């Protein structure tokens, strides 16, 4: 991929900025890929988002992206999430799933660097062993090291080793929340393809965007929501809401915005007024 | 990169094979890239080597590759090995160097998977923090997990965090030896662009290939050899020899072969008679 020219200024790394609490940004797989076309990156979206991230000038930023049409179809085909079934074909599928994620990650990394963002990829499978699909290890030490230097850690949903299942899928959403809690993040910004959380499924034409939401309301929404995507093996919006609860409980504000619409991610990163759903503890 | 069709059989993962001691294979940067053309992979060589590795059917294999014209020019341009100089441009260069290595690694990974080798990339910078350019941490636990399942860990020389220098370059050669020692490897096979070690520089037309070499002779060679490549920031052949000493001291046999010539890597992996240099403790 050749990213478009990006004239954004280099991120400053002043000493005062190192004291800022980090923001954790999630770029949804549906935003950065064409979800219905396997292995198809949405390059214009990736380039635009890299530009928006550069423009936002967040002093301490961690980025996590999803798998979209790279990781998900393979993870589903080979049933990676459920663990190793002992067959060689699935083992090769585990390798393939990780390889697909590296391919997507590399495109995003390249676009970020092109916009003068010193992003540094951390492959979750190189450092994490999950337990029954859950992340139990701490990753904050490495992330803090990277942030302290002025780098922007870039993680992604990945096919990882698992102490109970041999291997599994670790979702980007789980990484977002773990990183945010472990780093005592100021905020989480989640960029998805919809405008935020809705009282009912907007695809059914009955959607009302929820502008602000408390922890209690979030929990209730989690019970109501259903899986909305055929490809998303990590649980779609229902899974996302369930993952977010522990972060909101810790007092971390979550902003869900439409990352397909220009400037929404940039405004959310800056903490400016933006169309979306803001979730606060109370 | 689209790898050529590879009709090699899937690697078996019989229980008996799990008892085999691993072989660590190094694919030199000069072999897998066109070293004088920045960011130029030698795709036919990568595809051929993937086929040879599949053909060799090594039950427990770890692969490490170098940076060639991907990692080295950037590492040199931004003086990454010496550590962080506090400038933003170098920080971006650190990101770029890692990104270039991911790009090369992904090509090799793809070619291996295409040949039914369940290779699994481990990004050294995601899991290792070096100390003054030296690898101090253990990586055997993760490698053993991967090997035990039947996967082929794939590592590479990388731009890594360093506890003294902030960041540095960790050479593929250092990883080869650390992995071999920590895993109690049976053998190390090093694929380079020359036929092996020479009594004097073969490029000067006075070369005599050393077919067998003891530890003592290796140490003497190390004193004589000079840096032979302009791009190799990890020390060229001199650095390679110095890195190998601790592995040979542990009794691990090292075979250096010309990976540009067909079948040499395959034969070396199988332990068959091959043109090259075999280094033994005594």
XYZ file of C-alpha atoms in Angstrom:
564
model
C 0.000 0.000 0.000
C 1.253 3.455 -0.789
C -0.244 5.922 1.655
C -1.229 9.329 0.333
C 1.126 12.168 1.203
C 0.515 13.243 4.749
C 1.665 16.707 5.698
C 0.865 16.463 9.379
C 3.557 17.729 11.734
C 5.751 15.378 13.689
C 4.368 14.533 17.123
C 6.182 16.456 19.814
C 7.447 14.511 22.800
C 7.822 17.165 25.458
C 8.577 16.089 29.004
C 5.264 17.553 30.217
C 3.358 15.345 27.790
C 4.807 12.203 29.296
C 2.742 12.901 32.408
C -0.510 12.768 30.447
C -2.676 9.708 30.992
C -2.891 7.650 27.829
C -5.834 7.347 25.493
C -6.522 3.923 24.014
C -7.981 3.977 20.505
C -9.680 1.008 18.890
C -10.021 0.899 15.130
C -12.743 -1.586 14.299
C -12.140 -4.269 11.714
C -15.257 -3.135 9.807
C -13.740 0.310 9.397
C -10.259 -0.605 8.164
C -11.307 -3.497 5.917
C -14.123 -4.264 3.507
C -15.683 -6.781 5.816
C -17.487 -8.771 3.131
C -14.463 -9.130 0.833
C -11.808 -11.436 2.307
C -8.343 -9.892 2.702
C -9.470 -6.529 1.431
C -8.165 -3.494 3.314
C -10.026 -0.209 3.133
C -6.918 1.746 2.239
C -8.559 5.185 1.917
C -10.075 4.744 5.393
C -6.717 3.641 6.852
C -4.939 6.623 5.322
C -7.619 9.083 6.453
C -7.593 7.691 9.994
C -3.796 7.858 10.167
C -4.095 11.527 9.216
C -6.777 12.139 11.845
C -4.674 10.462 14.525
C -1.699 12.629 13.585
C -3.914 15.741 13.637
C -5.269 14.917 17.098
C -1.732 15.150 18.573
C -2.512 12.888 21.523
C 0.580 12.910 23.747
C 0.199 9.328 24.990
C -1.670 7.031 22.647
C -2.137 3.269 22.310
C -3.852 1.956 19.167
C -5.531 -1.435 18.837
C -7.166 -2.672 15.659
C -9.489 -5.513 14.805
C -9.213 -8.242 12.218
C -12.052 -7.452 9.842
C -11.885 -9.410 6.607
C -8.287 -10.481 7.304
C -8.398 -12.325 10.597
C -12.064 -13.187 10.965
C -12.790 -15.394 7.934
C -9.742 -17.572 8.681
C -10.422 -17.708 12.409
C -13.953 -18.806 11.609
C -12.942 -21.298 8.891
C -10.440 -23.035 11.146
C -12.468 -22.592 14.362
C -9.383 -21.133 16.054
C -11.274 -19.617 18.979
C -12.353 -23.005 20.319
C -8.763 -24.244 20.550
C -6.658 -26.963 18.955
C -8.501 -30.019 17.652
C -5.286 -31.941 16.987
C -5.501 -31.707 13.194
C -2.621 -30.464 11.096
C -4.936 -28.446 8.831
C -6.088 -26.403 11.813
C -2.498 -25.855 12.925
C -1.741 -24.418 9.499
C -4.935 -22.355 9.834
C -3.627 -20.933 13.117
C -0.433 -19.863 11.293
C -2.498 -18.412 8.441
C -4.738 -16.425 10.761
C -1.746 -14.804 12.438
C -0.129 -14.159 9.061
C -3.281 -12.427 7.802
C -3.286 -10.196 10.881
C 0.373 -9.297 10.348
C -0.492 -8.287 6.777
C -3.300 -5.977 7.886
C -1.275 -4.619 10.790
C 1.624 -3.802 8.515
C -0.638 -1.687 6.278
C -1.860 0.317 9.254
C 1.649 0.651 10.654
C 2.931 1.926 7.314
C 0.129 4.491 7.028
C 0.786 5.748 10.577
C 4.528 6.081 10.010
C 3.784 7.881 6.742
C 1.892 10.458 8.826
C 4.914 10.887 11.116
C 3.382 8.837 13.908
C 6.131 6.702 15.486
C 3.888 3.683 15.816
C 5.438 0.461 17.018
C 3.698 -2.849 16.449
C 3.433 -5.290 19.308
C 2.290 -8.701 18.119
C 0.020 -9.979 20.908
C 0.855 -13.600 20.072
C 4.549 -12.888 20.582
C 4.058 -11.853 24.165
C 0.698 -13.077 25.499
C -0.505 -16.557 26.462
C -4.210 -16.383 27.273
C -6.167 -18.658 29.604
C -9.438 -20.015 28.226
C -9.545 -17.115 25.820
C -8.989 -14.488 28.496
C -5.969 -12.288 28.857
C -4.429 -12.879 32.263
C -0.935 -11.458 31.818
C 0.086 -7.868 32.301
C 1.303 -5.965 29.251
C 1.638 -2.535 30.818
C 5.389 -2.666 31.401
C 6.215 -2.939 27.706
C 3.533 -0.418 26.719
C 4.794 2.067 29.326
C 8.340 1.703 28.000
C 7.163 2.473 24.477
C 4.958 5.395 25.590
C 7.721 6.842 27.707
C 10.035 7.081 24.715
C 7.306 8.778 22.674
C 6.269 5.758 20.618
C 2.683 4.796 19.850
C 2.137 1.108 20.654
C 0.033 -0.589 17.985
C -1.678 -3.872 18.918
C -4.304 -6.014 17.257
C -6.699 -8.880 17.741
C -4.592 -11.956 17.162
C -4.372 -15.740 17.106
C -2.550 -16.463 20.373
C -1.337 -19.391 22.439
C -3.695 -20.391 25.254
C -2.801 -22.361 28.359
C -6.093 -24.293 28.325
C -7.066 -24.445 24.640
C -3.529 -24.625 23.157
C -4.475 -21.608 21.040
C -7.388 -19.240 20.604
C -8.402 -15.789 19.365
C -7.697 -12.794 21.559
C -9.997 -9.982 20.477
C -8.894 -6.419 19.941
C -11.648 -5.311 22.316
C -10.176 -7.391 25.120
C -6.763 -5.852 24.460
C -8.217 -2.332 24.477
C -9.761 -2.778 27.896
C -6.762 -4.599 29.380
C -4.380 -1.918 28.126
C -6.656 0.900 29.338
C -7.041 -0.577 32.820
C -3.388 -1.545 33.202
C -2.201 1.878 32.005
C -4.829 3.792 34.002
C -5.949 5.394 30.737
C -7.787 8.682 30.648
C -10.203 7.537 27.984
C -11.020 4.833 25.475
C -12.116 5.861 21.988
C -13.770 3.159 19.917
C -14.100 3.722 16.198
C -16.782 1.532 14.620
C -18.855 1.667 11.455
C -22.002 2.875 13.223
C -22.609 6.187 14.966
C -22.447 4.624 18.444
C -24.759 2.552 20.608
C -28.424 2.441 19.734
C -31.528 1.670 21.711
C -32.310 -0.891 19.025
C -30.523 -2.138 15.910
C -30.163 0.852 13.512
C -29.968 -1.583 10.569
C -33.597 -2.422 11.280
C -34.509 1.243 10.858
C -35.582 1.714 14.441
C -32.369 3.088 15.837
C -32.088 5.906 18.342
C -28.511 6.904 19.043
C -27.672 6.902 22.735
C -25.605 10.055 23.325
C -24.655 9.371 26.926
C -24.817 6.162 28.845
C -24.074 5.146 32.432
C -22.507 1.900 33.554
C -25.902 0.632 34.650
C -27.453 1.452 31.286
C -24.522 -0.198 29.499
C -25.078 -3.428 31.402
C -28.751 -3.397 30.450
C -27.878 -2.777 26.806
C -25.528 -5.731 26.881
C -28.406 -7.992 27.801
C -30.568 -6.641 24.965
C -28.057 -6.533 22.122
C -27.671 -9.327 19.681
C -24.864 -10.438 17.423
C -25.000 -8.238 14.337
C -22.208 -9.528 12.121
C -21.757 -12.892 10.469
C -17.970 -12.655 10.395
C -17.234 -11.290 13.835
C -16.089 -14.306 15.845
C -15.346 -12.060 18.811
C -18.966 -11.372 19.546
C -20.008 -8.254 17.647
C -21.516 -5.406 19.628
C -22.720 -7.643 22.435
C -19.189 -8.845 23.071
C -17.885 -5.287 22.802
C -20.295 -4.030 25.457
C -19.453 -6.902 27.818
C -15.725 -6.222 27.405
C -16.141 -2.507 28.137
C -17.840 -2.925 31.504
C -14.658 -3.453 33.602
C -13.041 -0.328 32.100
C -16.098 1.814 32.809
C -16.216 0.369 36.327
C -12.670 1.681 36.818
C -13.851 5.159 35.876
C -12.454 5.189 32.338
C -14.744 7.103 29.978
C -15.489 5.366 26.689
C -16.449 7.245 23.530
C -17.872 5.209 20.655
C -17.808 7.045 17.338
C -18.333 6.346 13.659
C -14.811 5.972 12.283
C -16.133 5.803 8.710
C -17.162 9.455 8.954
C -14.332 11.993 8.669
C -13.109 13.853 11.737
C -15.140 11.885 14.281
C -12.122 9.914 15.531
C -10.001 13.068 15.544
C -12.582 14.996 17.579
C -13.107 12.095 19.972
C -9.352 11.802 20.541
C -9.188 15.532 21.288
C -12.099 15.240 23.686
C -14.192 17.612 21.568
C -17.957 17.502 21.078
C -18.714 14.741 18.582
C -21.650 12.617 17.415
C -21.356 9.302 19.230
C -22.012 7.532 22.521
C -20.164 8.540 25.649
C -20.167 5.953 28.416
C -19.332 7.089 31.934
C -19.405 5.232 35.235
C -22.261 7.410 36.503
C 4.283 -11.964 -3.077
C 2.626 -14.951 -4.624
C 4.661 -18.028 -3.820
C 4.980 -20.690 -6.518
C 2.838 -23.764 -6.018
C 4.479 -25.996 -3.493
C 3.481 -29.623 -3.522
C 5.433 -30.699 -0.477
C 3.570 -32.898 1.984
C 2.261 -31.555 5.238
C 4.708 -31.928 8.103
C 3.783 -34.823 10.345
C 3.670 -34.199 14.059
C 4.034 -37.663 15.531
C 4.541 -37.999 19.246
C 7.962 -39.558 18.716
C 9.106 -36.530 16.788
C 8.401 -34.243 19.707
C 11.304 -35.877 21.502
C 13.742 -34.814 18.785
C 16.136 -32.037 19.709
C 15.444 -28.949 17.598
C 17.482 -27.630 14.720
C 17.884 -23.869 14.450
C 18.126 -22.562 10.887
C 19.394 -19.111 10.021
C 18.505 -17.625 6.659
C 20.972 -14.840 5.958
C 19.731 -11.442 4.866
C 21.980 -11.602 1.788
C 20.208 -14.757 0.666
C 16.591 -13.676 1.033
C 17.030 -10.114 -0.225
C 18.968 -8.344 -2.955
C 21.331 -6.752 -0.520
C 22.303 -3.818 -2.730
C 18.737 -2.826 -3.640
C 16.821 -1.392 -0.648
C 13.580 -3.177 0.233
C 14.035 -5.791 -2.462
C 13.222 -9.374 -1.488
C 14.716 -12.246 -3.445
C 11.379 -13.935 -3.939
C 12.613 -16.904 -5.996
C 15.181 -17.659 -3.274
C 12.559 -17.373 -0.532
C 10.192 -19.700 -2.389
C 12.944 -22.225 -3.135
C 14.145 -22.221 0.466
C 10.604 -22.678 1.778
C 10.351 -25.726 -0.477
C 13.690 -27.088 0.750
C 12.673 -26.611 4.371
C 9.423 -28.498 3.714
C 11.342 -31.262 1.925
C 13.786 -31.674 4.812
C 10.906 -32.654 7.154
C 12.739 -31.564 10.313
C 10.534 -32.584 13.245
C 11.516 -29.676 15.493
C 12.663 -26.573 13.683
C 13.233 -22.933 14.597
C 13.921 -20.461 11.782
C 15.604 -17.082 12.189
C 16.204 -14.676 9.341
C 18.306 -11.589 8.876
C 17.383 -8.118 7.691
C 19.240 -7.822 4.398
C 18.169 -4.838 2.338
C 15.057 -4.319 4.499
C 16.343 -3.795 8.008
C 19.980 -2.893 7.469
C 19.815 0.306 5.378
C 17.306 1.875 7.811
C 19.152 0.678 10.907
C 22.309 2.214 9.473
C 20.641 5.447 8.319
C 19.109 6.100 11.730
C 22.032 4.661 13.736
C 19.575 2.491 15.671
C 22.207 0.133 17.072
C 23.877 2.875 19.127
C 20.637 3.694 20.922
C 18.300 6.676 21.177
C 19.807 10.105 20.574
C 16.670 11.930 21.733
C 15.651 13.100 18.265
C 12.166 12.530 16.884
C 13.510 11.624 13.434
C 15.423 8.710 14.923
C 12.355 7.574 16.856
C 10.453 7.440 13.577
C 13.439 5.591 12.101
C 13.173 2.998 14.868
C 9.510 2.468 13.904
C 10.447 2.292 10.227
C 13.188 -0.267 10.823
C 10.794 -2.579 12.652
C 8.152 -2.036 9.985
C 10.613 -3.003 7.245
C 11.466 -6.187 9.131
C 7.776 -7.072 9.504
C 7.381 -6.650 5.746
C 10.254 -9.029 4.976
C 9.185 -11.478 7.674
C 5.667 -11.577 6.308
C 6.959 -12.599 2.859
C 8.941 -15.464 4.347
C 6.056 -16.504 6.574
C 3.696 -16.555 3.602
C 6.085 -18.663 1.514
C 6.529 -21.162 4.377
C 2.787 -21.497 4.973
C 2.331 -21.943 1.225
C 4.628 -24.972 1.504
C 2.492 -26.380 4.321
C 4.957 -25.400 7.014
C 2.994 -24.154 10.045
C 5.416 -21.331 10.712
C 4.534 -18.868 13.428
C 6.208 -15.472 13.576
C 7.519 -14.231 16.866
C 8.436 -10.548 16.712
C 11.558 -10.235 18.888
C 10.727 -6.610 19.732
C 7.354 -7.685 21.105
C 8.913 -9.934 23.707
C 12.585 -9.065 24.253
C 14.242 -6.097 25.963
C 17.994 -6.331 25.430
C 20.722 -4.942 27.660
C 23.465 -2.966 25.906
C 22.615 -4.779 22.695
C 22.785 -8.232 24.262
C 19.904 -10.597 24.753
C 19.597 -11.377 28.438
C 16.054 -12.754 28.659
C 15.025 -16.353 28.096
C 12.789 -17.072 25.129
C 12.759 -20.863 25.374
C 9.404 -21.188 27.137
C 7.451 -19.635 24.258
C 9.510 -21.454 21.628
C 9.004 -24.782 23.401
C 5.245 -24.193 23.512
C 5.186 -23.551 19.770
C 7.456 -26.523 18.988
C 5.435 -28.814 21.213
C 2.256 -28.097 19.234
C 4.068 -28.771 15.968
C 4.575 -25.158 14.933
C 7.783 -23.760 13.450
C 8.786 -20.579 15.308
C 10.025 -17.897 12.925
C 12.143 -15.096 14.379
C 14.208 -12.329 12.859
C 16.810 -9.703 13.554
C 14.830 -6.748 14.841
C 14.844 -3.227 16.237
C 14.214 -3.855 19.941
C 13.925 -1.947 23.204
C 17.110 -1.903 25.271
C 17.389 -1.247 28.995
C 20.611 0.765 28.603
C 20.341 2.297 25.116
C 16.525 2.789 25.035
C 16.563 0.808 21.771
C 19.038 -1.049 19.591
C 19.375 -3.737 16.943
C 19.222 -7.378 17.986
C 20.884 -9.449 15.290
C 19.446 -12.633 13.878
C 22.759 -14.349 14.684
C 22.385 -13.531 18.358
C 18.857 -14.926 18.318
C 20.032 -18.114 16.586
C 22.616 -18.845 19.242
C 20.368 -17.873 22.171
C 17.542 -20.065 20.853
C 19.920 -22.981 20.165
C 21.493 -22.852 23.623
C 18.218 -22.324 25.483
C 16.499 -25.146 23.571
C 19.497 -27.494 23.777
C 19.414 -27.711 19.990
C 20.919 -30.622 18.130
C 22.409 -28.433 15.438
C 22.539 -24.963 13.962
C 22.392 -24.578 10.176
C 23.457 -21.216 8.819
C 22.534 -20.368 5.239
C 24.692 -17.596 3.815
C 25.612 -16.425 0.326
C 29.081 -17.994 0.413
C 30.033 -21.674 0.548
C 31.085 -21.489 4.208
C 34.102 -20.202 6.110
C 37.308 -19.562 4.203
C 40.916 -19.378 5.223
C 40.964 -15.969 3.543
C 38.363 -13.787 1.821
C 37.060 -15.733 -1.214
C 36.087 -12.449 -2.864
C 39.807 -11.689 -3.120
C 40.312 -14.892 -5.113
C 42.433 -16.573 -2.498
C 39.751 -18.545 -0.742
C 40.110 -22.065 0.533
C 36.888 -23.457 1.948
C 37.271 -24.844 5.450
C 35.314 -28.109 5.505
C 35.632 -28.841 9.210
C 36.598 -26.533 11.981
C 37.104 -26.949 15.723
C 36.179 -24.426 18.386
C 39.824 -23.443 18.714
C 40.159 -22.898 14.972
C 36.924 -20.889 14.958
C 38.252 -18.541 17.609
C 41.421 -17.989 15.590
C 39.367 -17.311 12.463
C 37.363 -14.743 14.350
C 40.511 -12.774 15.043
C 41.541 -12.848 11.377
C 38.249 -12.087 9.656
C 37.257 -8.635 8.679
C 33.943 -6.966 8.015
C 32.953 -7.889 4.490
C 29.697 -6.046 3.884
C 28.937 -2.347 3.816
C 25.315 -2.805 4.868
C 25.652 -5.353 7.628
C 25.391 -3.351 10.823
C 25.522 -6.543 12.868
C 29.168 -7.192 12.116
C 29.337 -9.362 8.993
C 31.199 -12.638 9.182
C 33.396 -11.520 12.057
C 30.343 -10.853 14.189
C 28.800 -14.143 13.092
C 31.866 -16.127 14.188
C 31.984 -14.378 17.555
C 28.296 -15.087 18.145
C 28.704 -18.772 17.304
C 31.417 -19.496 19.867
C 29.106 -19.963 22.900
C 26.909 -22.433 20.975
C 29.892 -24.498 19.830
C 31.231 -24.420 23.399
C 27.955 -26.032 24.483
C 28.553 -28.855 22.017
C 26.086 -27.684 19.366
C 27.363 -28.471 15.873
C 27.132 -25.612 13.392
C 26.911 -26.146 9.633
C 27.448 -23.133 7.407
C 26.198 -23.627 3.849
C 25.551 -21.618 0.726
C 21.794 -20.999 0.773
C 21.915 -19.456 -2.705
C 22.743 -22.877 -4.147
C 19.814 -25.304 -4.409
C 19.550 -28.235 -2.001
C 22.407 -27.197 0.275
C 20.073 -26.000 3.045
C 17.876 -29.086 2.604
C 20.856 -31.450 2.864
C 22.294 -29.587 5.845
C 18.948 -29.759 7.646
C 18.813 -33.498 7.009
C 22.371 -33.926 8.256
C 23.501 -35.223 4.877
C 26.912 -34.715 3.276
C 26.991 -31.184 1.844
C 29.514 -28.597 0.675
C 30.022 -26.206 3.553
C 31.815 -25.710 6.851
C 31.029 -27.898 9.837
C 32.068 -26.481 13.178
C 32.364 -28.878 16.121
C 33.601 -28.346 19.648
C 36.563 -30.661 19.044
